[in-house]
Amino acid sequence: MLRKKSQISQGRVLFSPNSIFVSSVAIIILMFSMFLTELWQLNRSWVFQGHGASLQPQTMVLDESHERLYVGAKNTLFSLSLDQLNMDQREIQWASTESQIEECLMKGREKSECANYIKILQKYNQTHLLVCGTGAFNPICALARVGNTGQGRQFSLEGHSIMSGRGRCPYDPNSPCTSTLSRGELYIGLYTDYWENDGALCRLNNQTYTRTERDDRQQLNDPKFVGSAVIPDNDDRDDDKVYFFFTELEVDAEGVKKAVYTHVGRVCANDQGGQRMLVNRWSSFLKTRLICSVAGPNGMDTHFDNLEDVFVLKNKDGKNPEIFGLFSTTSAVFKGYAVCVYHMEDIRAVFNGPFAYRERPEHHWTPYEDRVPYPRPGSCASKVNGGGFSSSKDFPDEVLRFVRSHPMMYRPVLPQHRRPILLQTEQGGRKLTQIAVDRVQAQDGHYHVLYIGTDDSVVLKVITIYNKDTDTMEEVLLEELQVFKTPTPIREIIISSKRQQLYVGSEVGVAQVRLYQCDLYGSECADCCLARDPYCAWDGLTCSRYYTAGVYNKSRRFRRQDVRHGNAVQLCNGLQIDAEERLVYSVESNSTLLECVPRSLQARVLWFLQKGEEKLEVQGDERVIMTSHGLLFLRVRNSDAGVYVCQTVEHGYVHTLLRISLHVLRGERVESVIHSANDGEGQKAAATCHPSMGRLPGPSISPRALVPGPKSRLWYKDFLQLIGYREAQKVEEYCERVWCSNKKRKKTKRKYAPAGVEKRGRSRADENTHRVPRHTLDT
Ligand SMILES: *[C@@H]1O[C@H](CO)[C@@H](O)[C@H](O)[C@H]1NC(C)=O
Ligand SMILES: *[C@@H]1O[C@H](CO)[C@@H](O)[C@H](O)[C@H]1NC(C)=O
Ligand SMILES: *[C@@H]1O[C@H](CO)[C@@H](O)[C@H](O)[C@H]1NC(C)=O
Ligand SMILES: CC(=O)N[C@H]1CO[C@H](CO)[C@@H](O)[C@@H]1O
């Protein structure tokens, strides 16, 4: 199923069957259309499925330097080629022993759970990976050697490195956890115990284990760990902070109802804990709420409080990545999804703002207004901040006590534009599971291309465009990529910008998909342009990958792209910069259009008939009409043959666009065709946009239909067919295209099916439907 979007005016009901969703955001309705192509046939995708049995990948890591993708799966660690996943793979078998499995079964666990699910996979250093698995409810860790040295590529476990994985890896394969590794230290959010009572945020190295307080519901209450990242504050590495994204259960002011909220928590990377109190506990842990909501009437906002996935889009200096959160509603009645974007400066501002305070758990939060001790609780022991302390162990007790009792900030973090950039109902039961984002430089600015995984094997490729003037968001669904044959939840999406590939993990395997396939958008400038895919631009010959000025290709000068508006009319008219020579055949008594459309709408067009050295300006009459698309002969005569020159005049600048040699043919065959085509209006109308038309050379049509008069008006579609459309199969498409670009001037946005893409299944492709190619592996 596919979606499409069109804007809805302010305050209209959005997409809820229960009218829960009302929004001032201009939102987007999703419609359906299906254009299926085989990703495989396109050589755009490969799938790795292991040895037939379900692969069950748990975690994946990209290693650009070794050109490998590491996949932690059930009982196996794979190393796959980034070039082509299903070639040249290596693997490490790391199953639990018989006695471990037996012990696991004895504890009453299912057979399927009693295996070694590799859930933690981090690049430890240039030559080693840190790998941890559930070890049949007995977590285990080891280092794996990777690299290019010696005979072939290395890929093996370091036997001596095998150690207990307790506190590093969950027991249960289904337990949520998140980890990140920085400077040899593993930061991890997980349940550390067999019974899943002890959710904790931890740091491990060989010497110390630092974590959140045990059994402190203020710090963590029933957390679900979703994401984590180390983000520097400034150039002083002692100020580096580790951010964790998770949901928590919170007791509300009445002390009864429990609600799920999304929080971002952070600690200093160099936090050593306290000396007398908070020993081996974070001395800098603070957290706050992330808001992702849509405003409704009567101040009733719809909140998306359940974080499904988070993506940290790094920028150049690493200090100000953009944080993309994929959220769902927690309502049992209505399920909806939203993507919100957060800026680091907003997150930092909240952590620098007031602390939250409440007398008792059942009271409301208020801002803490008394004196805050120094150094400010939550700051790191560093030169820039932290009052000149060299270690958190030196912090005054007062600071530690404060941070222990006030982990929560008063203000929440609001998203960019104070609203989601994307909204989605759970259509047909489809759930959204994962998000990854690529920053793409296009001609009219940079775009964030969102790749959103669903629970039915699809990755949606979407851009969202913010309109400052109207304060609205527009979503453009670019492609719907079905990456696995069987419907299964997407569990992981990794982007390699360097390779322009997407690596997608699900229960059944790992797929690799190229980020774009520009030629799918068709072989016409307008098709390419209207696709609004920031990866693609019209280069004068084909729709191809757009490169910025840096990689400018001189031989392909005319790059045309307009992601923001998709204005093909402006971009694609009069593409020929140098006067093009054309040959047009027509049939005597039939009609013919010599197409010539100026690039600029302001330009005036002049036609000349070349007679030897002489050029005679063509003056229009009843039979020869000068239209905005070119010179239209209603009934071509033999004497009309000749060379026609199309010139434009704009601001006094005369430019020759085209020289057309018109040949006029005769023939009885032609006559009979004309007669049969004149049989009845209905038949004619049906025929005008039919692919079987126009096999004869040159664009042509029944003359009768075109004679302007009271009874027989000029059929728009007939007219469209006339305007020099040489490939008959595309007439229909072309009709629609011109119709649409007309509409476009009224600021309606739409998009077209790629030419040559097979159309199957149900298609609600009325003229208002924005069509999106759907690419699938399914046959
Ligand atoms: C990576 O770490 C391992 C284990 O500590 C060590 O043996 C190896 O030499 C390290 N490699 C590099 C390149 O530092
Ligand atoms: C970790 O520490 C232990 C004891 O302090 C030591 O024996 C071991 O070699 C260390 N391992 C690494 C990888 O540094
Ligand atoms: C530039 O375009 C030409 C012609 O299409 C192509 O052959 C060539 O590989 C391109 N070069 C680069 C650097 O993209
Ligand atoms: C010879 C020729 O091109 N005839 C065309 C004239 O127009 C009619 C009506 O559309 C066409 O059917 C003929 O093919």
mmCIF file of N, CA and C in Angstrom, residues 271-372:
data_model
loop_
_atom_site.group_PDB
_atom_site.id
_atom_site.type_symbol
_atom_site.label_atom_id
_atom_site.label_comp_id
_atom_site.label_asym_id
_atom_site.label_seq_id
_atom_site.Cartn_x
_atom_site.Cartn_y
_atom_site.Cartn_z
ATOM 1 N N ASP A 271 32.884 10.882 33.472
ATOM 2 C CA ASP A 271 32.337 10.781 34.832
ATOM 3 C C ASP A 271 32.985 9.600 35.577
ATOM 4 N N GLN A 272 33.635 9.915 36.702
ATOM 5 C CA GLN A 272 34.269 8.853 37.492
ATOM 6 C C GLN A 272 33.419 8.482 38.703
ATOM 7 N N GLY A 273 32.249 9.112 38.818
ATOM 8 C CA GLY A 273 31.444 8.869 40.015
ATOM 9 C C GLY A 273 32.003 9.669 41.186
ATOM 10 N N GLY A 274 31.409 9.461 42.362
ATOM 11 C CA GLY A 274 31.864 10.207 43.539
ATOM 12 C C GLY A 274 32.904 9.434 44.331
ATOM 13 N N GLN A 275 33.447 10.125 45.357
ATOM 14 C CA GLN A 275 34.489 9.507 46.170
ATOM 15 C C GLN A 275 33.890 8.846 47.420
ATOM 16 N N ARG A 276 33.028 9.600 48.114
ATOM 17 C CA ARG A 276 32.417 9.064 49.336
ATOM 18 C C ARG A 276 30.994 8.599 49.074
ATOM 19 N N MET A 277 30.281 9.358 48.292
ATOM 20 C CA MET A 277 28.949 8.911 47.886
ATOM 21 C C MET A 277 28.952 8.772 46.365
ATOM 22 N N LEU A 278 27.913 8.167 45.832
ATOM 23 C CA LEU A 278 27.818 7.882 44.400
ATOM 24 C C LEU A 278 29.080 7.181 43.864
ATOM 25 N N VAL A 279 29.599 6.263 44.658
ATOM 26 C CA VAL A 279 30.764 5.505 44.208
ATOM 27 C C VAL A 279 30.337 4.574 43.072
ATOM 28 N N ASN A 280 31.061 4.647 41.956
ATOM 29 C CA ASN A 280 30.727 3.886 40.751
ATOM 30 C C ASN A 280 29.304 4.164 40.238
ATOM 31 N N ARG A 281 28.781 5.321 40.595
ATOM 32 C CA ARG A 281 27.487 5.759 40.072
ATOM 33 C C ARG A 281 27.715 7.060 39.328
ATOM 34 N N TRP A 282 26.876 7.332 38.354
ATOM 35 C CA TRP A 282 27.017 8.590 37.616
ATOM 36 C C TRP A 282 26.867 9.772 38.562
ATOM 37 N N SER A 283 27.752 10.721 38.425
ATOM 38 C CA SER A 283 27.612 11.947 39.211
ATOM 39 C C SER A 283 27.087 13.076 38.327
ATOM 40 N N SER A 284 26.689 12.722 37.108
ATOM 41 C CA SER A 284 26.272 13.773 36.172
ATOM 42 C C SER A 284 24.976 13.434 35.440
ATOM 43 N N PHE A 285 24.290 12.371 35.892
ATOM 44 C CA PHE A 285 23.109 11.925 35.140
ATOM 45 C C PHE A 285 21.928 12.890 35.293
ATOM 46 N N LEU A 286 21.471 13.411 34.141
ATOM 47 C CA LEU A 286 20.274 14.254 34.083
ATOM 48 C C LEU A 286 19.434 13.769 32.918
ATOM 49 N N LYS A 287 18.158 14.081 32.972
ATOM 50 C CA LYS A 287 17.304 13.672 31.860
ATOM 51 C C LYS A 287 16.177 14.678 31.690
ATOM 52 N N THR A 288 15.562 14.624 30.522
ATOM 53 C CA THR A 288 14.408 15.474 30.298
ATOM 54 C C THR A 288 13.516 14.847 29.247
ATOM 55 N N ARG A 289 12.332 15.428 29.100
ATOM 56 C CA ARG A 289 11.371 14.832 28.192
ATOM 57 C C ARG A 289 11.542 15.368 26.775
ATOM 58 N N LEU A 290 11.357 14.499 25.797
ATOM 59 C CA LEU A 290 11.312 14.918 24.396
ATOM 60 C C LEU A 290 9.844 14.977 23.985
ATOM 61 N N ILE A 291 9.434 16.130 23.504
ATOM 62 C CA ILE A 291 8.042 16.296 23.089
ATOM 63 C C ILE A 291 7.946 16.110 21.568
ATOM 64 N N CYS A 292 6.959 15.360 21.166
ATOM 65 C CA CYS A 292 6.631 15.289 19.742
ATOM 66 C C CYS A 292 5.108 15.271 19.690
ATOM 67 N N SER A 293 4.537 16.379 19.316
ATOM 68 C CA SER A 293 3.077 16.470 19.391
ATOM 69 C C SER A 293 2.513 17.357 18.295
ATOM 70 N N VAL A 294 1.219 17.193 18.085
ATOM 71 C CA VAL A 294 0.502 17.996 17.106
ATOM 72 C C VAL A 294 -0.563 18.774 17.856
ATOM 73 N N ALA A 295 -0.620 20.065 17.570
ATOM 74 C CA ALA A 295 -1.599 20.894 18.257
ATOM 75 C C ALA A 295 -2.992 20.597 17.732
ATOM 76 N N GLY A 296 -3.949 20.596 18.615
ATOM 77 C CA GLY A 296 -5.331 20.376 18.217
ATOM 78 C C GLY A 296 -6.185 21.528 18.697
ATOM 79 N N PRO A 297 -7.487 21.437 18.509
ATOM 80 C CA PRO A 297 -8.356 22.507 18.999
ATOM 81 C C PRO A 297 -8.434 22.445 20.520
ATOM 82 N N ASN A 298 -8.859 23.500 21.168
ATOM 83 C CA ASN A 298 -9.029 23.591 22.617
ATOM 84 C C ASN A 298 -7.748 23.224 23.359
ATOM 85 N N GLY A 299 -6.631 23.457 22.727
ATOM 86 C CA GLY A 299 -5.354 23.161 23.376
ATOM 87 C C GLY A 299 -5.123 21.687 23.644
ATOM 88 N N MET A 300 -5.942 20.837 23.040
ATOM 89 C CA MET A 300 -5.743 19.403 23.215
ATOM 90 C C MET A 300 -4.752 18.890 22.187
ATOM 91 N N ASP A 301 -3.543 18.728 22.631
ATOM 92 C CA ASP A 301 -2.526 18.248 21.699
ATOM 93 C C ASP A 301 -2.566 16.722 21.604
ATOM 94 N N THR A 302 -2.210 16.226 20.443
ATOM 95 C CA THR A 302 -2.008 14.787 20.327
ATOM 96 C C THR A 302 -0.523 14.522 20.499
ATOM 97 N N HIS A 303 -0.205 13.719 21.483
ATOM 98 C CA HIS A 303 1.199 13.441 21.778
ATOM 99 C C HIS A 303 1.637 12.090 21.223
ATOM 100 N N PHE A 304 2.844 12.101 20.718
ATOM 101 C CA PHE A 304 3.483 10.866 20.279
ATOM 102 C C PHE A 304 4.570 10.609 21.314
ATOM 103 N N ASP A 305 4.290 9.754 22.256
ATOM 104 C CA ASP A 305 5.176 9.641 23.406
ATOM 105 C C ASP A 305 6.022 8.383 23.418
ATOM 106 N N ASN A 306 5.746 7.508 22.473
ATOM 107 C CA ASN A 306 6.461 6.245 22.503
ATOM 108 C C ASN A 306 7.555 6.239 21.433
ATOM 109 N N LEU A 307 8.791 6.356 21.881
ATOM 110 C CA LEU A 307 9.908 6.396 20.935
ATOM 111 C C LEU A 307 10.133 5.006 20.345
ATOM 112 N N GLU A 308 10.055 4.929 19.024
ATOM 113 C CA GLU A 308 10.273 3.639 18.357
ATOM 114 C C GLU A 308 11.733 3.501 17.936
ATOM 115 N N ASP A 309 12.275 4.602 17.423
ATOM 116 C CA ASP A 309 13.668 4.552 16.961
ATOM 117 C C ASP A 309 14.208 5.972 16.924
ATOM 118 N N VAL A 310 15.511 6.075 16.978
ATOM 119 C CA VAL A 310 16.127 7.391 16.928
ATOM 120 C C VAL A 310 17.322 7.318 15.990
ATOM 121 N N PHE A 311 17.534 8.410 15.255
ATOM 122 C CA PHE A 311 18.684 8.452 14.353
ATOM 123 C C PHE A 311 19.431 9.751 14.585
ATOM 124 N N VAL A 312 20.733 9.621 14.814
ATOM 125 C CA VAL A 312 21.561 10.805 15.053
ATOM 126 C C VAL A 312 22.310 11.113 13.754
ATOM 127 N N LEU A 313 21.910 12.188 13.114
ATOM 128 C CA LEU A 313 22.524 12.560 11.834
ATOM 129 C C LEU A 313 23.700 13.472 12.124
ATOM 130 N N LYS A 314 24.900 12.912 11.978
ATOM 131 C CA LYS A 314 26.107 13.661 12.344
ATOM 132 C C LYS A 314 26.349 14.805 11.367
ATOM 133 N N ASN A 315 26.887 15.878 11.881
ATOM 134 C CA ASN A 315 27.326 16.957 10.997
ATOM 135 C C ASN A 315 28.853 16.944 10.973
ATOM 136 N N LYS A 316 29.449 17.939 10.303
ATOM 137 C CA LYS A 316 30.903 17.910 10.094
ATOM 138 C C LYS A 316 31.701 17.888 11.388
ATOM 139 N N ASP A 317 31.431 18.836 12.285
ATOM 140 C CA ASP A 317 32.268 18.896 13.491
ATOM 141 C C ASP A 317 31.780 17.953 14.591
ATOM 142 N N GLY A 318 30.672 17.276 14.355
ATOM 143 C CA GLY A 318 30.201 16.288 15.318
ATOM 144 C C GLY A 318 29.505 16.867 16.529
ATOM 145 N N LYS A 319 29.556 18.190 16.715
ATOM 146 C CA LYS A 319 28.996 18.776 17.943
ATOM 147 C C LYS A 319 27.500 19.046 17.831
ATOM 148 N N ASN A 320 27.046 19.221 16.622
ATOM 149 C CA ASN A 320 25.640 19.590 16.463
ATOM 150 C C ASN A 320 24.880 18.690 15.495
ATOM 151 N N PRO A 321 24.849 17.398 15.805
ATOM 152 C CA PRO A 321 24.080 16.518 14.936
ATOM 153 C C PRO A 321 22.594 16.846 15.064
ATOM 154 N N GLU A 322 21.833 16.432 14.093
ATOM 155 C CA GLU A 322 20.384 16.553 14.216
ATOM 156 C C GLU A 322 19.839 15.202 14.657
ATOM 157 N N ILE A 323 18.891 15.252 15.583
ATOM 158 C CA ILE A 323 18.352 14.024 16.165
ATOM 159 C C ILE A 323 16.964 13.795 15.580
ATOM 160 N N PHE A 324 16.786 12.668 14.928
ATOM 161 C CA PHE A 324 15.483 12.320 14.358
ATOM 162 C C PHE A 324 14.853 11.231 15.215
ATOM 163 N N GLY A 325 13.673 11.516 15.710
ATOM 164 C CA GLY A 325 12.975 10.510 16.503
ATOM 165 C C GLY A 325 11.742 10.021 15.763
ATOM 166 N N LEU A 326 11.575 8.700 15.749
ATOM 167 C CA LEU A 326 10.344 8.120 15.204
ATOM 168 C C LEU A 326 9.484 7.704 16.393
ATOM 169 N N PHE A 327 8.315 8.294 16.493
ATOM 170 C CA PHE A 327 7.452 8.091 17.653
ATOM 171 C C PHE A 327 6.127 7.462 17.236
ATOM 172 N N SER A 328 5.490 6.826 18.201
ATOM 173 C CA SER A 328 4.110 6.400 17.981
ATOM 174 C C SER A 328 3.267 6.908 19.141
ATOM 175 N N THR A 329 1.969 6.887 18.948
ATOM 176 C CA THR A 329 1.084 7.267 20.041
ATOM 177 C C THR A 329 1.013 6.118 21.030
ATOM 178 N N THR A 330 0.653 6.438 22.252
ATOM 179 C CA THR A 330 0.509 5.375 23.247
ATOM 180 C C THR A 330 -0.956 5.018 23.423
ATOM 181 N N SER A 331 -1.819 5.725 22.713
ATOM 182 C CA SER A 331 -3.257 5.490 22.828
ATOM 183 C C SER A 331 -3.630 4.095 22.346
ATOM 184 N N ALA A 332 -4.546 3.496 23.075
ATOM 185 C CA ALA A 332 -5.002 2.174 22.665
ATOM 186 C C ALA A 332 -6.033 2.290 21.546
ATOM 187 N N VAL A 333 -6.663 3.448 21.466
ATOM 188 C CA VAL A 333 -7.732 3.657 20.505
ATOM 189 C C VAL A 333 -7.169 3.947 19.115
ATOM 190 N N PHE A 334 -6.182 4.807 19.107
ATOM 191 C CA PHE A 334 -5.718 5.289 17.828
ATOM 192 C C PHE A 334 -4.208 5.181 17.733
ATOM 193 N N LYS A 335 -3.753 4.602 16.649
ATOM 194 C CA LYS A 335 -2.325 4.422 16.473
ATOM 195 C C LYS A 335 -1.848 5.338 15.355
ATOM 196 N N GLY A 336 -0.912 6.184 15.687
ATOM 197 C CA GLY A 336 -0.340 7.062 14.682
ATOM 198 C C GLY A 336 1.150 7.195 14.904
ATOM 199 N N TYR A 337 1.843 7.660 13.882
ATOM 200 C CA TYR A 337 3.295 7.800 13.960
ATOM 201 C C TYR A 337 3.699 9.215 13.593
ATOM 202 N N ALA A 338 4.820 9.625 14.131
ATOM 203 C CA ALA A 338 5.330 10.945 13.793
ATOM 204 C C ALA A 338 6.846 10.914 13.830
ATOM 205 N N VAL A 339 7.455 11.756 13.005
ATOM 206 C CA VAL A 339 8.900 11.955 13.069
ATOM 207 C C VAL A 339 9.140 13.386 13.519
ATOM 208 N N CYS A 340 9.929 13.553 14.569
ATOM 209 C CA CYS A 340 10.293 14.882 15.047
ATOM 210 C C CYS A 340 11.808 15.038 14.995
ATOM 211 N N VAL A 341 12.252 16.259 14.743
ATOM 212 C CA VAL A 341 13.688 16.543 14.658
ATOM 213 C C VAL A 341 14.068 17.478 15.804
ATOM 214 N N TYR A 342 15.186 17.173 16.457
ATOM 215 C CA TYR A 342 15.650 18.001 17.573
ATOM 216 C C TYR A 342 17.048 18.521 17.285
ATOM 217 N N HIS A 343 17.253 19.779 17.682
ATOM 218 C CA HIS A 343 18.573 20.380 17.531
ATOM 219 C C HIS A 343 19.329 20.297 18.844
ATOM 220 N N MET A 344 20.612 20.099 18.760
ATOM 221 C CA MET A 344 21.424 19.993 19.964
ATOM 222 C C MET A 344 21.354 21.257 20.809
ATOM 223 N N GLU A 345 21.309 22.407 20.170
ATOM 224 C CA GLU A 345 21.274 23.645 20.956
ATOM 225 C C GLU A 345 20.017 23.692 21.834
ATOM 226 N N ASP A 346 18.918 23.154 21.323
ATOM 227 C CA ASP A 346 17.688 23.124 22.128
ATOM 228 C C ASP A 346 17.822 22.134 23.282
ATOM 229 N N ILE A 347 18.456 20.996 22.983
ATOM 230 C CA ILE A 347 18.648 19.992 24.031
ATOM 231 C C ILE A 347 19.568 20.552 25.116
ATOM 232 N N ARG A 348 20.655 21.186 24.688
ATOM 233 C CA ARG A 348 21.599 21.755 25.672
ATOM 234 C C ARG A 348 20.936 22.848 26.498
ATOM 235 N N ALA A 349 20.118 23.656 25.812
ATOM 236 C CA ALA A 349 19.458 24.754 26.527
ATOM 237 C C ALA A 349 18.563 24.214 27.640
ATOM 238 N N VAL A 350 17.905 23.113 27.377
ATOM 239 C CA VAL A 350 17.044 22.529 28.407
ATOM 240 C C VAL A 350 17.874 22.016 29.582
ATOM 241 N N PHE A 351 19.024 21.382 29.278
ATOM 242 C CA PHE A 351 19.880 20.891 30.373
ATOM 243 C C PHE A 351 20.539 22.044 31.130
ATOM 244 N N ASN A 352 20.631 23.203 30.502
ATOM 245 C CA ASN A 352 21.160 24.374 31.199
ATOM 246 C C ASN A 352 20.065 25.178 31.895
ATOM 247 N N GLY A 353 18.813 24.758 31.703
ATOM 248 C CA GLY A 353 17.681 25.484 32.280
ATOM 249 C C GLY A 353 17.351 24.983 33.676
ATOM 250 N N PRO A 354 16.155 25.301 34.149
ATOM 251 C CA PRO A 354 15.780 24.936 35.519
ATOM 252 C C PRO A 354 15.636 23.427 35.727
ATOM 253 N N PHE A 355 15.996 23.001 36.928
ATOM 254 C CA PHE A 355 15.773 21.608 37.310
ATOM 255 C C PHE A 355 14.307 21.459 37.724
ATOM 256 N N ALA A 356 13.809 20.241 37.586
ATOM 257 C CA ALA A 356 12.421 20.007 37.998
ATOM 258 C C ALA A 356 12.394 19.611 39.470
ATOM 259 N N TYR A 357 11.329 19.980 40.106
ATOM 260 C CA TYR A 357 11.226 19.710 41.534
ATOM 261 C C TYR A 357 9.791 19.340 41.870
ATOM 262 N N ARG A 358 9.612 18.344 42.695
ATOM 263 C CA ARG A 358 8.286 18.114 43.271
ATOM 264 C C ARG A 358 8.434 17.552 44.673
ATOM 265 N N GLU A 359 7.537 18.010 45.456
ATOM 266 C CA GLU A 359 7.568 17.671 46.877
ATOM 267 C C GLU A 359 7.451 16.154 47.055
ATOM 268 N N ARG A 360 6.459 15.585 46.411
ATOM 269 C CA ARG A 360 6.202 14.152 46.506
ATOM 270 C C ARG A 360 5.837 13.652 45.106
ATOM 271 N N PRO A 361 5.951 12.348 44.898
ATOM 272 C CA PRO A 361 5.692 11.805 43.555
ATOM 273 C C PRO A 361 4.309 12.173 43.016
ATOM 274 N N GLU A 362 3.329 12.362 43.910
ATOM 275 C CA GLU A 362 1.983 12.642 43.412
ATOM 276 C C GLU A 362 1.770 14.141 43.154
ATOM 277 N N HIS A 363 2.782 14.956 43.435
ATOM 278 C CA HIS A 363 2.653 16.390 43.186
ATOM 279 C C HIS A 363 3.067 16.739 41.766
ATOM 280 N N HIS A 364 2.678 17.953 41.359
ATOM 281 C CA HIS A 364 3.101 18.433 40.043
ATOM 282 C C HIS A 364 4.567 18.854 40.069
ATOM 283 N N TRP A 365 5.176 18.732 38.913
ATOM 284 C CA TRP A 365 6.548 19.239 38.797
ATOM 285 C C TRP A 365 6.511 20.772 38.773
ATOM 286 N N THR A 366 7.473 21.366 39.459
ATOM 287 C CA THR A 366 7.639 22.821 39.360
ATOM 288 C C THR A 366 9.120 23.091 39.090
ATOM 289 N N PRO A 367 9.449 24.285 38.621
ATOM 290 C CA PRO A 367 10.881 24.567 38.451
ATOM 291 C C PRO A 367 11.537 24.748 39.822
ATOM 292 N N TYR A 368 12.720 24.212 39.963
ATOM 293 C CA TYR A 368 13.453 24.352 41.219
ATOM 294 C C TYR A 368 13.991 25.768 41.290
ATOM 295 N N GLU A 369 13.611 26.488 42.346
ATOM 296 C CA GLU A 369 13.952 27.908 42.370
ATOM 297 C C GLU A 369 14.973 28.302 43.421
ATOM 298 N N ASP A 370 15.360 27.366 44.281
ATOM 299 C CA ASP A 370 16.381 27.698 45.288
ATOM 300 C C ASP A 370 17.767 27.752 44.649
ATOM 301 N N ARG A 371 18.753 27.970 45.511
ATOM 302 C CA ARG A 371 20.129 28.055 45.042
ATOM 303 C C ARG A 371 20.581 26.682 44.497
ATOM 304 N N VAL A 372 21.250 26.718 43.356
ATOM 305 C CA VAL A 372 21.800 25.501 42.773
ATOM 306 C C VAL A 372 23.294 25.481 43.102
#
